PDB file of C-alpha atoms in Angstrom:
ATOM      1  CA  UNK A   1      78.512  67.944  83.146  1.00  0.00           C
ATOM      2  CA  UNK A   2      75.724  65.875  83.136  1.00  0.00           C
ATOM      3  CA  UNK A   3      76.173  62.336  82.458  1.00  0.00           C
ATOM      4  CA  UNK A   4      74.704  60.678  79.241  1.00  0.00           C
ATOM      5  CA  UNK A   5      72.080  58.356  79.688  1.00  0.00           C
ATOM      6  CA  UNK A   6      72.152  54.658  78.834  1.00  0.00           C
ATOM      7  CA  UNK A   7      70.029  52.636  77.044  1.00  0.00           C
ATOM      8  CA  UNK A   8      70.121  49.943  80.398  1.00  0.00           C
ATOM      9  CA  UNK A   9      66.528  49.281  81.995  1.00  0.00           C
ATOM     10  CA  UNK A  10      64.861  51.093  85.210  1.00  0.00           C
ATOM     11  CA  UNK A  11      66.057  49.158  87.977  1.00  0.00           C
ATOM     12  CA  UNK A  12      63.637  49.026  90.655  1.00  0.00           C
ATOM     13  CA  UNK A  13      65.938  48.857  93.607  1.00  0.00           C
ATOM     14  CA  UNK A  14      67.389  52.025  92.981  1.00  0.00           C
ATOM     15  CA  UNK A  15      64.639  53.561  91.667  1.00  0.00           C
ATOM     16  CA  UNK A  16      63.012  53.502  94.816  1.00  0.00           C
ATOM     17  CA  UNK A  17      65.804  54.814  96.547  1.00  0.00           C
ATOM     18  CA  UNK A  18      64.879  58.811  96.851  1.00  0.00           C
ATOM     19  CA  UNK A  19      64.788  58.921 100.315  1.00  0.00           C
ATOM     20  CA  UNK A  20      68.121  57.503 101.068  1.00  0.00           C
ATOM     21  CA  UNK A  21      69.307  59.738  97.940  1.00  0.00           C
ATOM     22  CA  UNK A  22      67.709  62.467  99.760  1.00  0.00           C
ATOM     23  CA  UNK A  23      69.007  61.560 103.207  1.00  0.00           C
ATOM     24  CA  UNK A  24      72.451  61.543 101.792  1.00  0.00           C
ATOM     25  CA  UNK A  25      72.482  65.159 100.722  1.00  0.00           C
ATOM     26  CA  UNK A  26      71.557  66.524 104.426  1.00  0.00           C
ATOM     27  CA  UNK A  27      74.763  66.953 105.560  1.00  0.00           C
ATOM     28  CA  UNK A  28      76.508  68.198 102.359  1.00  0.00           C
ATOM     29  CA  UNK A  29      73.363  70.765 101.335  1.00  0.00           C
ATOM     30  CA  UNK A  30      72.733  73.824 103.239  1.00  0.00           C
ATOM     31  CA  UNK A  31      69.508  73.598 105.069  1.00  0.00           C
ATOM     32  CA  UNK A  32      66.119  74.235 102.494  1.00  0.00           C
ATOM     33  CA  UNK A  33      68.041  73.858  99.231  1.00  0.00           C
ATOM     34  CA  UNK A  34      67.276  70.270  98.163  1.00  0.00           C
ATOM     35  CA  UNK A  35      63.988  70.902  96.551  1.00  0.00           C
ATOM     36  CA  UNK A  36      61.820  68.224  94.651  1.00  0.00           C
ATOM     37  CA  UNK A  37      62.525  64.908  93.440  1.00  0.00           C
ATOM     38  CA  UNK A  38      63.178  65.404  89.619  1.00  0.00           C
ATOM     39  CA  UNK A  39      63.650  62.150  88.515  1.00  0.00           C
ATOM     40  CA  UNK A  40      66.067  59.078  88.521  1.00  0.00           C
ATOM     41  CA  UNK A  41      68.729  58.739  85.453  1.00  0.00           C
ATOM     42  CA  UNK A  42      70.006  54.935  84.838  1.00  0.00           C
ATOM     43  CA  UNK A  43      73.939  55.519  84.627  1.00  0.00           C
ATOM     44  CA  UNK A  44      74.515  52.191  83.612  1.00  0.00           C
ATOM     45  CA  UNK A  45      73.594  48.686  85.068  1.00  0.00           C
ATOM     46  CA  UNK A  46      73.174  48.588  88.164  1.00  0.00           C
ATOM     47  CA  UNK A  47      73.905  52.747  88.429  1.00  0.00           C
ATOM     48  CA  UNK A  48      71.614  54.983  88.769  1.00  0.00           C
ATOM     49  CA  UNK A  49      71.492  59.304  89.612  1.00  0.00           C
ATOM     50  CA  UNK A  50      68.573  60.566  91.706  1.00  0.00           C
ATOM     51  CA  UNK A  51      67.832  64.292  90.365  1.00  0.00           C
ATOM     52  CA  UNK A  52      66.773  66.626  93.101  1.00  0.00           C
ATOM     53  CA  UNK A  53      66.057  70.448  92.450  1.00  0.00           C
ATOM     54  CA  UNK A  54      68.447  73.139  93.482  1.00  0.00           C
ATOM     55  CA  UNK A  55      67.287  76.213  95.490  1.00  0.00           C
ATOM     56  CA  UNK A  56      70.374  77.848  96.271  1.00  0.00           C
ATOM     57  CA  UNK A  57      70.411  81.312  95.648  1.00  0.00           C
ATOM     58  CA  UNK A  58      72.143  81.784  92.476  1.00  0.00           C
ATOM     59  CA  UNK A  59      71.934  78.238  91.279  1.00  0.00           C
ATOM     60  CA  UNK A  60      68.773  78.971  89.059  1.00  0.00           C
ATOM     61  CA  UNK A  61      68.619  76.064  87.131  1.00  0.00           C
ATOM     62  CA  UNK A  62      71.547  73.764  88.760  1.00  0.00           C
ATOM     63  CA  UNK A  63      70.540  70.015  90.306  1.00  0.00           C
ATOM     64  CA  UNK A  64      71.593  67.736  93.106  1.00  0.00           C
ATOM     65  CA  UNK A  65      72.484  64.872  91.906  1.00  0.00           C
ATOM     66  CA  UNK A  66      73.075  61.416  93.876  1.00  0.00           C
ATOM     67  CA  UNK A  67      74.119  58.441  92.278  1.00  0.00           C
ATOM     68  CA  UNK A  68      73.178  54.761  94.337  1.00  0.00           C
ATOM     69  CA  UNK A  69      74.336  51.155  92.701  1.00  0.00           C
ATOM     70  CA  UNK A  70      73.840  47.846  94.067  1.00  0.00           C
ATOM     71  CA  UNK A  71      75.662  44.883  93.835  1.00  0.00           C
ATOM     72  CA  UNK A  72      74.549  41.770  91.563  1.00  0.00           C
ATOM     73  CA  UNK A  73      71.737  39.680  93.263  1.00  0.00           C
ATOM     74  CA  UNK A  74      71.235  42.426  96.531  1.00  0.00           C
ATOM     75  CA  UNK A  75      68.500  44.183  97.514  1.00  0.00           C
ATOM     76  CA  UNK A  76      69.946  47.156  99.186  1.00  0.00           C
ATOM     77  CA  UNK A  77      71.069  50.462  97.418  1.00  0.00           C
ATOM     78  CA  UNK A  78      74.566  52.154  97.876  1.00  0.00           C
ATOM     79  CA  UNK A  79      75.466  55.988  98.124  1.00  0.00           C
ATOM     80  CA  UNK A  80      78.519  56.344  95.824  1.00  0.00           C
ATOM     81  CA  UNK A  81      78.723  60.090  95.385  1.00  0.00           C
ATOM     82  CA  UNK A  82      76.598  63.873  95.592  1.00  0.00           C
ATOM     83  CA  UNK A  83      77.103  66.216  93.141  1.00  0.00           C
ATOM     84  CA  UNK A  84      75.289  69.442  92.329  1.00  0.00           C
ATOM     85  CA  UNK A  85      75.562  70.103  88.150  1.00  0.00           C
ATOM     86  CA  UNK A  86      74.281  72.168  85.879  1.00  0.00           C
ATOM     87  CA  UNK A  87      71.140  71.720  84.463  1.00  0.00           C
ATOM     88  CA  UNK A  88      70.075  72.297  80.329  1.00  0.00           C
ATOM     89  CA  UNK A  89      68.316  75.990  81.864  1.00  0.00           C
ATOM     90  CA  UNK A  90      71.191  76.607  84.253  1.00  0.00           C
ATOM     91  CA  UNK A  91      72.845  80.032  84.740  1.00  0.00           C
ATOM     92  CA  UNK A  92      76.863  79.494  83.565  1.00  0.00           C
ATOM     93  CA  UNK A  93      80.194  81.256  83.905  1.00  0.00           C
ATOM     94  CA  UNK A  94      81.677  82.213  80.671  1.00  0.00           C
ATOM     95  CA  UNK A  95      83.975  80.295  78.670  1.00  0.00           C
ATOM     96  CA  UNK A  96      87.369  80.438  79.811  1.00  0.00           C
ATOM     97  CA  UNK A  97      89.506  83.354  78.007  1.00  0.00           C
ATOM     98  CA  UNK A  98      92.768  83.085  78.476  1.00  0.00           C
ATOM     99  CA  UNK A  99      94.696  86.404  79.533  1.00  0.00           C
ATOM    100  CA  UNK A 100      96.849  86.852  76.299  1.00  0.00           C
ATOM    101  CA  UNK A 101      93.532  86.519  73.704  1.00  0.00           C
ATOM    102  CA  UNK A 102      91.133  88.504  75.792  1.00  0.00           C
ATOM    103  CA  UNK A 103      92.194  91.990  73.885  1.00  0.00           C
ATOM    104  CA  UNK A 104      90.420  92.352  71.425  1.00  0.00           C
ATOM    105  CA  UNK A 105      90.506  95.532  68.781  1.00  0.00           C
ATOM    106  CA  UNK A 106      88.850  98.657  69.868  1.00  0.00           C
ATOM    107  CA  UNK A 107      90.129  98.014  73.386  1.00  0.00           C
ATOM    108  CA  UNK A 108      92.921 100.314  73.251  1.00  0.00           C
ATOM    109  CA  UNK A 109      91.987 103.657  74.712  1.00  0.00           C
ATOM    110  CA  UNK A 110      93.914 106.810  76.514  1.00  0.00           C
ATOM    111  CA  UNK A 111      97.071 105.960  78.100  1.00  0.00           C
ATOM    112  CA  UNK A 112      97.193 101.929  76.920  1.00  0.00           C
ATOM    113  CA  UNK A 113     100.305 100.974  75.195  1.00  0.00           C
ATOM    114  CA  UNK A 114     100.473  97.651  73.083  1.00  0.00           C
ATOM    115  CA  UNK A 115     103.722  95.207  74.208  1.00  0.00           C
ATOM    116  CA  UNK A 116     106.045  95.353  70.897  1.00  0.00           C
ATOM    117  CA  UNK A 117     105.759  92.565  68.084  1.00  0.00           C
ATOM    118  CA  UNK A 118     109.308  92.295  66.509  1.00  0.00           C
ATOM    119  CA  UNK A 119     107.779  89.583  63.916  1.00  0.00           C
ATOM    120  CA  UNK A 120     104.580  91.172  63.101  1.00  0.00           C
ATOM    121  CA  UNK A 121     103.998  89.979  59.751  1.00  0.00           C
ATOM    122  CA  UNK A 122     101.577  92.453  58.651  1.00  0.00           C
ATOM    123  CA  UNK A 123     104.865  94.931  58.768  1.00  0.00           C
ATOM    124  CA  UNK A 124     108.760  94.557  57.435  1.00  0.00           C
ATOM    125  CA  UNK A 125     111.511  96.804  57.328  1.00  0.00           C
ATOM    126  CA  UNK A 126     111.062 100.216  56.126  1.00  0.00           C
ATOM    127  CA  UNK A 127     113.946 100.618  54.112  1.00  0.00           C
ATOM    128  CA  UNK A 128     112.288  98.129  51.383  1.00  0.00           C
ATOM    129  CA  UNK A 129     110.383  99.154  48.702  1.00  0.00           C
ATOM    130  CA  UNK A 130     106.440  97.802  49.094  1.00  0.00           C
ATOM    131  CA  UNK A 131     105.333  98.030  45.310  1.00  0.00           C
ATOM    132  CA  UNK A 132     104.561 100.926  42.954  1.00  0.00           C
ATOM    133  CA  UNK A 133     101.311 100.856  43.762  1.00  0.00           C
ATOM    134  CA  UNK A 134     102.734 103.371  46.617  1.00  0.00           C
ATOM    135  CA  UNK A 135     104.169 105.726  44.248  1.00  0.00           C
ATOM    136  CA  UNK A 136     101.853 108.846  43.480  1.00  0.00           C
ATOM    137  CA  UNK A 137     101.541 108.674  40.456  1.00  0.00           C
ATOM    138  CA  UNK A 138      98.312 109.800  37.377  1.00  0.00           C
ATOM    139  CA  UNK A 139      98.191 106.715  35.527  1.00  0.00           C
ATOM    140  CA  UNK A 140      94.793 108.476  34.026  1.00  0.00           C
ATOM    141  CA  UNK A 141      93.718 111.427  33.382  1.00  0.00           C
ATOM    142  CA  UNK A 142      90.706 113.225  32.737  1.00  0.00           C
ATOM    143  CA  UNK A 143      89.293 116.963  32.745  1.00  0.00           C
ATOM    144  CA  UNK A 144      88.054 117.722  35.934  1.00  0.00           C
ATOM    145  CA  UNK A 145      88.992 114.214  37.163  1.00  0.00           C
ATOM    146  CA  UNK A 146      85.519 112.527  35.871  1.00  0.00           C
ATOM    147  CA  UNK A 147      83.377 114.985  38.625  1.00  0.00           C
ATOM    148  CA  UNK A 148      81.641 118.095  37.381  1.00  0.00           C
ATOM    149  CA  UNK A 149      83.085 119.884  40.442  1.00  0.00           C
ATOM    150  CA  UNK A 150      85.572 118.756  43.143  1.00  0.00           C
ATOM    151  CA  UNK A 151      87.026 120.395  46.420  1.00  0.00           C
ATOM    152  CA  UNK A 152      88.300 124.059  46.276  1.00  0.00           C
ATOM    153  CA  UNK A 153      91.851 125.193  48.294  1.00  0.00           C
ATOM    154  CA  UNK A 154      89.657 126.359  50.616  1.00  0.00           C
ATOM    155  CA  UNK A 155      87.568 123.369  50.838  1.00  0.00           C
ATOM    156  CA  UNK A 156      90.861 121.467  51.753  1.00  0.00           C
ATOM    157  CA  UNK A 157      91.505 123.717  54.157  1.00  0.00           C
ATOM    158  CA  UNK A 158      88.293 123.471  56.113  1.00  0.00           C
ATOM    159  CA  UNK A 159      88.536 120.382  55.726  1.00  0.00           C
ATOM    160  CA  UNK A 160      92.058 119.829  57.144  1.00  0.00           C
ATOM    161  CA  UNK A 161      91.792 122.431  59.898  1.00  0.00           C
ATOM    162  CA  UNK A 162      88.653 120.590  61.520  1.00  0.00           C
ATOM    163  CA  UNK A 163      90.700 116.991  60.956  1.00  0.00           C
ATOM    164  CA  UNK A 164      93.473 118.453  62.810  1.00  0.00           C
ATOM    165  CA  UNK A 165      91.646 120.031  65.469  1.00  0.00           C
ATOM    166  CA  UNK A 166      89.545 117.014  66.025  1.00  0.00           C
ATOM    167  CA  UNK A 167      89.883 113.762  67.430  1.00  0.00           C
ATOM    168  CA  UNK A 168      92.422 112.740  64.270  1.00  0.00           C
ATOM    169  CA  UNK A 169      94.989 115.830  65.462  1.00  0.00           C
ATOM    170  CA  UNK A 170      97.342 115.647  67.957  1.00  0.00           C
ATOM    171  CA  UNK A 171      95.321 117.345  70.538  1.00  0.00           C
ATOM    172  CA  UNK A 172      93.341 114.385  71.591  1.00  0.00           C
ATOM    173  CA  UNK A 173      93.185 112.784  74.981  1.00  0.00           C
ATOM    174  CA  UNK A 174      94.765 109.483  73.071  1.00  0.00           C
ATOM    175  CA  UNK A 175      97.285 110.981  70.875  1.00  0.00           C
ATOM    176  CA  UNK A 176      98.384 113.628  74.297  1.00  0.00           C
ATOM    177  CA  UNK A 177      98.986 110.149  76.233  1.00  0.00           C
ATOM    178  CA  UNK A 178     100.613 108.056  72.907  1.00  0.00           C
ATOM    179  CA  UNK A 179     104.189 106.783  73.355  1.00  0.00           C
ATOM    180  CA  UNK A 180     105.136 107.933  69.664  1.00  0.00           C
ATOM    181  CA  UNK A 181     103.041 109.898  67.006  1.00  0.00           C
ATOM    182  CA  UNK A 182     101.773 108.626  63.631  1.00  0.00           C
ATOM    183  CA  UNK A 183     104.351 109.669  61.582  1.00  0.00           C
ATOM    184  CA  UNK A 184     106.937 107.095  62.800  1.00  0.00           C
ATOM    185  CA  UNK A 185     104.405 104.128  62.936  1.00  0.00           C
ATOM    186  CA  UNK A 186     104.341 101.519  60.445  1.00  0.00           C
ATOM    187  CA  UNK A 187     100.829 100.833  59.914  1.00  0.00           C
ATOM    188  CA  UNK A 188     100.622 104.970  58.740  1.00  0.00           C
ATOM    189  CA  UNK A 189      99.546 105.614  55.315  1.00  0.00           C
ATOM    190  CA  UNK A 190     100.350 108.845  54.038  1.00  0.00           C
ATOM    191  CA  UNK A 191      97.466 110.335  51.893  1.00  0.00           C
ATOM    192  CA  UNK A 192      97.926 111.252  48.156  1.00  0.00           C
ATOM    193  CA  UNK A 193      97.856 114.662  47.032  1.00  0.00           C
ATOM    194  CA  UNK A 194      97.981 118.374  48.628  1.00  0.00           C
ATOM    195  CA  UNK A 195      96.876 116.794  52.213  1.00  0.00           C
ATOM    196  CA  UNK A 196      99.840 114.189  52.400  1.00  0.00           C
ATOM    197  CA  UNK A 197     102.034 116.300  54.410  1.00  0.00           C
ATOM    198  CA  UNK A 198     100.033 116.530  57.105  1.00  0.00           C
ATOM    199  CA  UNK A 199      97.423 113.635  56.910  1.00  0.00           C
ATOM    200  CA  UNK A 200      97.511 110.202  56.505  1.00  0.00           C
ATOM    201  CA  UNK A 201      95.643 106.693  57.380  1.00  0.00           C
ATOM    202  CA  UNK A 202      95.727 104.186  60.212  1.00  0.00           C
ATOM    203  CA  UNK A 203      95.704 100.566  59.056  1.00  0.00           C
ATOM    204  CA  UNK A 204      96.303  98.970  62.425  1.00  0.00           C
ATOM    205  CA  UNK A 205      93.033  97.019  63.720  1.00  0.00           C
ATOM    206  CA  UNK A 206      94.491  97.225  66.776  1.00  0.00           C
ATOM    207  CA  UNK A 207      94.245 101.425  66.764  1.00  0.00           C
ATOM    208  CA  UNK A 208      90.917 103.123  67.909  1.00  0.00           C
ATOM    209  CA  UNK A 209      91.960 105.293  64.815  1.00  0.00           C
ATOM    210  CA  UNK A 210      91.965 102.177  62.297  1.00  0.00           C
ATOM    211  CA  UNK A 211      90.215 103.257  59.261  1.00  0.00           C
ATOM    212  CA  UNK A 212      90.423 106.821  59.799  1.00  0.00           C
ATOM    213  CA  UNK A 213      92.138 109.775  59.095  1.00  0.00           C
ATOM    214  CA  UNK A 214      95.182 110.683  61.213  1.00  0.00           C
ATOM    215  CA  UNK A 215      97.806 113.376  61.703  1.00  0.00           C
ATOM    216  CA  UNK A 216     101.195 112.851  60.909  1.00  0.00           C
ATOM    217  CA  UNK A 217     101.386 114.062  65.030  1.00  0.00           C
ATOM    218  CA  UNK A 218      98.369 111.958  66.214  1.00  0.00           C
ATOM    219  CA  UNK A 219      99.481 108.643  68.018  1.00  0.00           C
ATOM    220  CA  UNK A 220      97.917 106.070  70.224  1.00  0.00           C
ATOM    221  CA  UNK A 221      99.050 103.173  71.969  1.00  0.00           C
ATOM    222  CA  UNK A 222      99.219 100.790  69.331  1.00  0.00           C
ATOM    223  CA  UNK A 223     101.973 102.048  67.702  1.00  0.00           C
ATOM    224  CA  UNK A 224     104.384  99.563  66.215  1.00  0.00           C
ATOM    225  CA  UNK A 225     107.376 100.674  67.699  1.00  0.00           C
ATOM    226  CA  UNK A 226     106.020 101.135  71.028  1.00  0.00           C
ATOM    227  CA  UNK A 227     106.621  99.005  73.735  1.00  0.00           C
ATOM    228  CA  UNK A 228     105.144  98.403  77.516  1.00  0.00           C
ATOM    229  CA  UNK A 229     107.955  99.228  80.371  1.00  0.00           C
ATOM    230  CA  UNK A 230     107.952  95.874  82.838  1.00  0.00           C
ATOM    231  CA  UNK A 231     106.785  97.188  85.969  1.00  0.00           C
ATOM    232  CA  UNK A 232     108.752  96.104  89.179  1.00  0.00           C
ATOM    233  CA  UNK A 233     107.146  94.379  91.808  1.00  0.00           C
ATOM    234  CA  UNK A 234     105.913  96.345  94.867  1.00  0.00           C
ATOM    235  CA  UNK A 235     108.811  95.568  97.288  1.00  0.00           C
ATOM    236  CA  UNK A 236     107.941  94.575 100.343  1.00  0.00           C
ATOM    237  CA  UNK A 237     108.894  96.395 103.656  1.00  0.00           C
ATOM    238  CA  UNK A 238     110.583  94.397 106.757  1.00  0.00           C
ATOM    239  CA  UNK A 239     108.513  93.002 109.380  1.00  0.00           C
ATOM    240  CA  UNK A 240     107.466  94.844 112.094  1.00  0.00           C
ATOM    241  CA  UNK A 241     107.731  91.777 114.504  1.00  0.00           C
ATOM    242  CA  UNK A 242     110.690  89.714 113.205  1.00  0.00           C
ATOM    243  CA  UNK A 243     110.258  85.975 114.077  1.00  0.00           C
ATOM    244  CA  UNK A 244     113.168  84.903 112.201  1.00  0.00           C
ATOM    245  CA  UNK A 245     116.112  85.972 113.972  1.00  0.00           C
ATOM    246  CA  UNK A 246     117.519  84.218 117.057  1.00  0.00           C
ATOM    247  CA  UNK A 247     119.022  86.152 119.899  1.00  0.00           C
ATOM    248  CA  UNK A 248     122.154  84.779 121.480  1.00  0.00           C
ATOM    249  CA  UNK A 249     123.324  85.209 125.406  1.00  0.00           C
ATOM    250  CA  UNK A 250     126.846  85.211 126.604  1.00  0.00           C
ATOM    251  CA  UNK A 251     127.355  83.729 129.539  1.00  0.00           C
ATOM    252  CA  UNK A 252     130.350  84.562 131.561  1.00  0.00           C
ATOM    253  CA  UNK A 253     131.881  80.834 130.666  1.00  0.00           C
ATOM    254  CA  UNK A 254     131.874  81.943 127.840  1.00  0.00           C
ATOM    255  CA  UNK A 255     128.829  79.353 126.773  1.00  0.00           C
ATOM    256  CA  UNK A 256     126.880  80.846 124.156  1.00  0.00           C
ATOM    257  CA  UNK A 257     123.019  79.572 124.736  1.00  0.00           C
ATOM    258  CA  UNK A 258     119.569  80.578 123.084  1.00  0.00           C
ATOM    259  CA  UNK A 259     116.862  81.863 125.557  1.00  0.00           C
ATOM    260  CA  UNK A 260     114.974  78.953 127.138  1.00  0.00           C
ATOM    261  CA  UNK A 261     111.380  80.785 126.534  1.00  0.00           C
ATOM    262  CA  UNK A 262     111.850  81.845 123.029  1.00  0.00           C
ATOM    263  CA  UNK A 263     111.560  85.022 123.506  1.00  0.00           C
ATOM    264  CA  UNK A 264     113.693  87.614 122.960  1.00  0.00           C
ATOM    265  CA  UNK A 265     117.080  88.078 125.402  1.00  0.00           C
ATOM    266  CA  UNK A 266     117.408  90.687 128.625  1.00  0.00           C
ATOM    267  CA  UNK A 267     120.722  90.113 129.021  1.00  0.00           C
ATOM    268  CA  UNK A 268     124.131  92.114 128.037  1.00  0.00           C
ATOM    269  CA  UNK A 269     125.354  90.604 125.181  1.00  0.00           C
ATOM    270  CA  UNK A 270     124.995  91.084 121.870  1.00  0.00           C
ATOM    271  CA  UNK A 271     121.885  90.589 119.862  1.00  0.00           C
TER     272      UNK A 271
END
């Protein structure tokens, strides 16, 4: 980060100190990446940054920087640090994600299983009632439901056989590698009328299916009830060359004594 400039006045001193700024950043630079003089910053009284361009390869944009200060009433200029920072053009990393907020929805895809969310408040126990507003029910009703024609039996069963034999059925790559199928997820939404026994709705942002049409069979890896199995770490196998264990020699006094050398024992005795 580039430090904010002061309001203090150009000293001269240190302002004329490029070439000790420059001489400074020899050993630390790599050989042809100090480029031109850029400028001097004042820091502060007394404190002042030398700017010197970057021409490392991949540092478009970056700066050497090399602050100098002097003391009150001297003459001479003092290194006190080199840094190379980022300039306002300069090519940066990313911000910082961390691990547990980089998934984001629409990441979920054949095979990937979501870790289970005991509290997840956008679900509760299935043996309560949610509202009437679940309950199929014809609060109104017209002749030929306000539409001067609507879908046939066979219409519905076009439409239901391509649904099911598509990506929403349980023949897809994501619903052959799911954990558990639709029909026992929370976030399922079973459809109203002569499709509900088969079809339904995801509601889970999470799903690659959210939004859509599903099969009561379908499934993914965001189902609620699914959970991700802790994988055990690889163990490791024993050292071919085992540095740890000390061989012991049994003299005939009965003495027991290490090897002098280290290594490991010729004699008799046990090892």
């Amino acid at each position: 980060m580039t430090p904010a400039a002061t309001s203090s006045k150009t000293d001269a001193v240190l302002a004329d100190a490029v070439a000790l700024a420059r001489a400074e950043l020899e050993p630390v630079a790599e050989p042809g990446t100090v480029g031109a003089h850029l400028g001097v910053e004042m820091l502060g009284e007394r404190l002042a940054m030398h700017w010197f361009e970057c021409r490392s390869p991949g540092y478009r944009g970056w700066r050497w920087g090399v602050s100098v200060a002097r003391v009150s009433r001297s003459r001479t200029a003092t290194v006190c640090e080199t840094n190379l920072l980022p300039g306002p053009d300069a090519v940066l990393a990313p911000e910082w994600v961390p691990y547990a907020d980089r998934l984001a929805p629409g990441d979920i895809g054949a095979g990937d299983v979501l870790p289970y969310q005991p509290d997840d408040p956008n679900l509760e126990p299935g043996f309560e009632a949610t509202g009437d507003e679940d309950v199929d029910q014809m609060a109104f009703w017209e002749l030929g439901l306000g539409r001067p024609r609507v879908l046939s039996a066979e219409g519905r069963e076009v439409a239901a056989t391509r649904w099911y034999d598509g990506e929403p059925g349980p023949t897809a790559e994501v619903a052959q590698k799911a954990p558990a199928q639709c029909s026992t997820c929370g976030y399922f939404l079973p459809m109203a009328g002569a499709l509900r026994a088969v079809f339904g709705v995801c509601a889970n942002e999470w799903s690659p299916s959210d939004g859509r049409v599903v099969s009561l069979d379908h499934g993914c890896g965001a189902h609620s009830e699914a959970d991700v199995t802790p994988q055990k770490p690889t163990p490791v196998p024993d050292p071919v060359l085992d540095e740890l264990a000390v061989d012991i020699e049994v003299h005939a006094s009965g003495a027991a004594d290490a090897p002098s050398d280290g290594g490991p024992s010729t004699g008799s005795g046990p090892s």
